mmCIF file with all atom_site columns, C-alpha atoms in Angstrom:
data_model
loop_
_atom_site.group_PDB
_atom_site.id
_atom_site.type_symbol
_atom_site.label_atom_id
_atom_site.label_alt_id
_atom_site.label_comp_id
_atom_site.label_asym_id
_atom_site.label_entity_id
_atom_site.label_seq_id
_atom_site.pdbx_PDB_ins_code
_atom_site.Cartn_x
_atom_site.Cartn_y
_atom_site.Cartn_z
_atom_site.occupancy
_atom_site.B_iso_or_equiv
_atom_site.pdbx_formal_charge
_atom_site.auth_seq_id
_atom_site.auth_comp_id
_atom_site.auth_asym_id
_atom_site.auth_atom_id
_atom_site.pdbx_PDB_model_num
ATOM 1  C CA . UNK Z 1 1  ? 10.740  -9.498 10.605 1.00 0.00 ? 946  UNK Z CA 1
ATOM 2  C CA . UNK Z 1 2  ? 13.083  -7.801 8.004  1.00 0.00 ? 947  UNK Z CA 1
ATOM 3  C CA . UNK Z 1 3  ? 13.755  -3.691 7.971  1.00 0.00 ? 948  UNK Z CA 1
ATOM 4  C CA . UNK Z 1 4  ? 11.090  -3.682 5.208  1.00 0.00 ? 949  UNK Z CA 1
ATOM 5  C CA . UNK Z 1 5  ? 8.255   -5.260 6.998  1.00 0.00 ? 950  UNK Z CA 1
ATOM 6  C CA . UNK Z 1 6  ? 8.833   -3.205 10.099 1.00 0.00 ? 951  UNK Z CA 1
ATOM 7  C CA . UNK Z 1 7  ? 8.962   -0.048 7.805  1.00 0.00 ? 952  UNK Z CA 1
ATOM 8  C CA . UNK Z 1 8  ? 5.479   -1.530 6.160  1.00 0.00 ? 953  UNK Z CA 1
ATOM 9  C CA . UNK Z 1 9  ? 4.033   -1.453 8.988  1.00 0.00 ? 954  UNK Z CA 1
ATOM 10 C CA . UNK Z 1 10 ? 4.654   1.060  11.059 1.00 0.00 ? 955  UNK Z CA 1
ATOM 11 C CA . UNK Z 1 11 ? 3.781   2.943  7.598  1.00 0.00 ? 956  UNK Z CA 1
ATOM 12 C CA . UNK Z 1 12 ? 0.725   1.197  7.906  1.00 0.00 ? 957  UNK Z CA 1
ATOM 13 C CA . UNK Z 1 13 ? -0.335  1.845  11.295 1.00 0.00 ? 958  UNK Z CA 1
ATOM 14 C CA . UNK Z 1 14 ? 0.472   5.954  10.924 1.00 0.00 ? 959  UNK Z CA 1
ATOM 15 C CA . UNK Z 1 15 ? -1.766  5.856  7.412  1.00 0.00 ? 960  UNK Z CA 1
ATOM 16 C CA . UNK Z 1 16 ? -4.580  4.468  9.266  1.00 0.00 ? 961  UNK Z CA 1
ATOM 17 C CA . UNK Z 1 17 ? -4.573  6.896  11.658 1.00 0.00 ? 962  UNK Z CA 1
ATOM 18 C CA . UNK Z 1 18 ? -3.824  9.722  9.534  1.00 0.00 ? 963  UNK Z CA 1
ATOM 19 C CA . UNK Z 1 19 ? -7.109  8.673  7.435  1.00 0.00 ? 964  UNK Z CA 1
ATOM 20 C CA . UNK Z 1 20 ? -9.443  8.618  10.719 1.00 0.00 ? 965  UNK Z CA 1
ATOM 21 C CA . UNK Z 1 21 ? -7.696  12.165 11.074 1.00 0.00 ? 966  UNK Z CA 1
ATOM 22 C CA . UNK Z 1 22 ? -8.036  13.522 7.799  1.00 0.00 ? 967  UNK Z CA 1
ATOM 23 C CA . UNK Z 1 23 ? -12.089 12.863 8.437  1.00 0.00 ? 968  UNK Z CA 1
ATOM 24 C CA . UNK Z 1 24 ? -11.923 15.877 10.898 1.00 0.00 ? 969  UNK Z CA 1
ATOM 25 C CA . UNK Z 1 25 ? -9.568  18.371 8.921  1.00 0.00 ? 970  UNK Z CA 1
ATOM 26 C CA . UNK Z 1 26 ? -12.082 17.755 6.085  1.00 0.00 ? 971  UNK Z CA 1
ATOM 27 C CA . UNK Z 1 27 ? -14.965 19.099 8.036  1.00 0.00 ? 972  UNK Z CA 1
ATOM 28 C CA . UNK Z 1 28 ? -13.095 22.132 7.999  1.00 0.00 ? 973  UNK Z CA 1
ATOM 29 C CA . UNK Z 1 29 ? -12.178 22.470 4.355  1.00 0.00 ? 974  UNK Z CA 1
ATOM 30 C CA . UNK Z 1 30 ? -8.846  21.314 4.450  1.00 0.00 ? 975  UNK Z CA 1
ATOM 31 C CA . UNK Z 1 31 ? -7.035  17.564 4.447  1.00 0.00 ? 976  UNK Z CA 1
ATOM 32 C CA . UNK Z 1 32 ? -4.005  16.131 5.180  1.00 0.00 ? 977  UNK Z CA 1
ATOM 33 C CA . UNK Z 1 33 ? -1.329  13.671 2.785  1.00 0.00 ? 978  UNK Z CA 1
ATOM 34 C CA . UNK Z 1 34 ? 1.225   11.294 4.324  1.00 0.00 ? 979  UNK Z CA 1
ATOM 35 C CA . UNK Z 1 35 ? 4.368   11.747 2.394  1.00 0.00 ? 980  UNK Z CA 1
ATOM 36 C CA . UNK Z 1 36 ? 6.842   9.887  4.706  1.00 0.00 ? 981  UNK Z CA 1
ATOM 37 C CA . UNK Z 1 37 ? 6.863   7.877  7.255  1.00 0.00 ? 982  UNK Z CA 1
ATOM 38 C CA . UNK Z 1 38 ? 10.962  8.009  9.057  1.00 0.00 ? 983  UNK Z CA 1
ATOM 39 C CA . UNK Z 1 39 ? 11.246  3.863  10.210 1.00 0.00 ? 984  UNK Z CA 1
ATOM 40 C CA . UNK Z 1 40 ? 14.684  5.365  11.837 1.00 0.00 ? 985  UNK Z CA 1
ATOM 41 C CA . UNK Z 1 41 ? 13.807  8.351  13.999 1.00 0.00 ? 986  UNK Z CA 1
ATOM 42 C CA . UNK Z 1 42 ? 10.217  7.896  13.788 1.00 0.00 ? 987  UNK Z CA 1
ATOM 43 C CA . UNK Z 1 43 ? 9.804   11.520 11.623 1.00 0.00 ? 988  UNK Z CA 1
ATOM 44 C CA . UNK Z 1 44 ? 6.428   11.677 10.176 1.00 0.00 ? 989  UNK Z CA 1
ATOM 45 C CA . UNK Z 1 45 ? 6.279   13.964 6.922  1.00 0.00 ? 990  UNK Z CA 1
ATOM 46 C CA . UNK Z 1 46 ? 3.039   15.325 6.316  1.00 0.00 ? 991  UNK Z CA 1
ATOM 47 C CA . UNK Z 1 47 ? 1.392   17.977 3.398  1.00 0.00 ? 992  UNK Z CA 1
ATOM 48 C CA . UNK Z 1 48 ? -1.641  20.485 4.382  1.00 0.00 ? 993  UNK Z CA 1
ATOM 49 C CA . UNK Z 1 49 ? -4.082  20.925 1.631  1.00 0.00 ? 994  UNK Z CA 1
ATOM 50 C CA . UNK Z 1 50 ? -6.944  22.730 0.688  1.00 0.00 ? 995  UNK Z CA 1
ATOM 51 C CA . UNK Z 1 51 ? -8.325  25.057 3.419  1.00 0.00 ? 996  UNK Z CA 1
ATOM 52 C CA . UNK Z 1 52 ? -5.084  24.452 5.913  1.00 0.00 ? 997  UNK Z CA 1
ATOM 53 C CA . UNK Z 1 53 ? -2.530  25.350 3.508  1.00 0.00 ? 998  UNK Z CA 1
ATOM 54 C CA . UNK Z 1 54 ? -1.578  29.032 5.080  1.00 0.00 ? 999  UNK Z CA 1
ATOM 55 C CA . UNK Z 1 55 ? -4.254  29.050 7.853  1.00 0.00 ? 1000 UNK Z CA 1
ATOM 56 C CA . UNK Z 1 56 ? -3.312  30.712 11.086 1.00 0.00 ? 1001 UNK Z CA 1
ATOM 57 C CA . UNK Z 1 57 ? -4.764  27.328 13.000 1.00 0.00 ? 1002 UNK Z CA 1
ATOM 58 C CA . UNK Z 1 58 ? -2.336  24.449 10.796 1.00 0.00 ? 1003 UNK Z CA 1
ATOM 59 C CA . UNK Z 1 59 ? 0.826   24.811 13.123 1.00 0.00 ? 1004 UNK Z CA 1
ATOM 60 C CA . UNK Z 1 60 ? -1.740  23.905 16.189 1.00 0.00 ? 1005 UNK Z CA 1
ATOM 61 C CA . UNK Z 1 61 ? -3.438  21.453 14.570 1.00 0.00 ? 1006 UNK Z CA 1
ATOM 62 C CA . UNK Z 1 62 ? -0.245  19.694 13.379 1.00 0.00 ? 1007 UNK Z CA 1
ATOM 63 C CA . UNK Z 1 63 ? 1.263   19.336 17.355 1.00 0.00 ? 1008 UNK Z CA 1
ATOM 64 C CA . UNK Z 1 64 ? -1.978  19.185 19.092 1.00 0.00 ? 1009 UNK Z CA 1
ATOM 65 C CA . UNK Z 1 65 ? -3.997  17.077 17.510 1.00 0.00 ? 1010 UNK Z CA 1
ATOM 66 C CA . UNK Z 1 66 ? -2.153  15.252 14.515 1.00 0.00 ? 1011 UNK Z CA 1
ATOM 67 C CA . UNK Z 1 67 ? 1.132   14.578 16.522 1.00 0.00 ? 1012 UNK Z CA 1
ATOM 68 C CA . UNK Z 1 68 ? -0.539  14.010 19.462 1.00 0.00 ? 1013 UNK Z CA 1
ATOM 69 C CA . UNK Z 1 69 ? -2.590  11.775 18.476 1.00 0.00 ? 1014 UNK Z CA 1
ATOM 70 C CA . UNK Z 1 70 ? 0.016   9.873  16.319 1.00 0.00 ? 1015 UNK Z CA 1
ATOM 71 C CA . UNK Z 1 71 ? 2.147   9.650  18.861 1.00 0.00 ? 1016 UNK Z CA 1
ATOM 72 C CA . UNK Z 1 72 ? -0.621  8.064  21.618 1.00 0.00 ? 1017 UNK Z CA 1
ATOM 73 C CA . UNK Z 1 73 ? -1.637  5.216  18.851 1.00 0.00 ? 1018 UNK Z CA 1
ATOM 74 C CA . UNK Z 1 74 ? 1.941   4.765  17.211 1.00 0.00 ? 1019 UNK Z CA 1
ATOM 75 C CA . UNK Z 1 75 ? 4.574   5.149  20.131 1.00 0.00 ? 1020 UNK Z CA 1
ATOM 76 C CA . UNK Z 1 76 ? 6.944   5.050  17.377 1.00 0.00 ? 1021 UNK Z CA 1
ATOM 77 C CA . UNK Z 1 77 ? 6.278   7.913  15.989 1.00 0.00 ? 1022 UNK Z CA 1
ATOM 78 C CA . UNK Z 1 78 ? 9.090   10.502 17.844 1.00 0.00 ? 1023 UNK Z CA 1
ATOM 79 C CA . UNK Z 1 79 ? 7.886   13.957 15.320 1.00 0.00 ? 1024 UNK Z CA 1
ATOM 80 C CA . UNK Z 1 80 ? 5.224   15.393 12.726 1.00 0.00 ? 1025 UNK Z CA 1
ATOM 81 C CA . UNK Z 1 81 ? 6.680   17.434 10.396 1.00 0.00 ? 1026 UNK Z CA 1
ATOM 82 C CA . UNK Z 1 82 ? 4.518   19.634 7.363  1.00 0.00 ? 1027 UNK Z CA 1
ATOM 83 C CA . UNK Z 1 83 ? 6.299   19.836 4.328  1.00 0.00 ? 1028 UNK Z CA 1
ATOM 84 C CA . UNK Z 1 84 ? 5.297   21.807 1.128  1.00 0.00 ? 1029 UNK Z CA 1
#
């Protein structure tokens, strides 16, 4: 498997969870974009939107239940970041 398939799919796997994910921010008013997915260090880059961006509850809902839960279905995943 070359660098660019592994990157493909372990891209892959995190969008698919990040999509069964973004189902539950959405009930809130908010949502979730994958903007990068580290192959190397396993750094996953994600953007708050709509009702998250600047509430009080994102930074727990980015380690407890995004990272968390990235990290139990993709144990390559080391880090979820938010960027802006």
């Amino acid at each position: 498997m070359t660098e660019q398939q592994k990157q493909a799919s372990l891209t892959e796997r995190v969008g698919e969870v990040i999509d069964q994910l973004r189902l539950l921010v959405q009930r809130d008013g908010g949502d979730i974009q994958l903007i990068d997915v580290q192959e190397d260090t396993g750094v996953v880059s994600i953007r708050f939107r709509g009702a998250c961006v600047g509430c009080p509850g994102a930074a727990m809902t980015l380690k407890m239940g995004i990272e968390r839960n990235l990290k139990e279905r993709v144990p390559e995943v080391t880090e979820v970041v938010a960027v802006r």
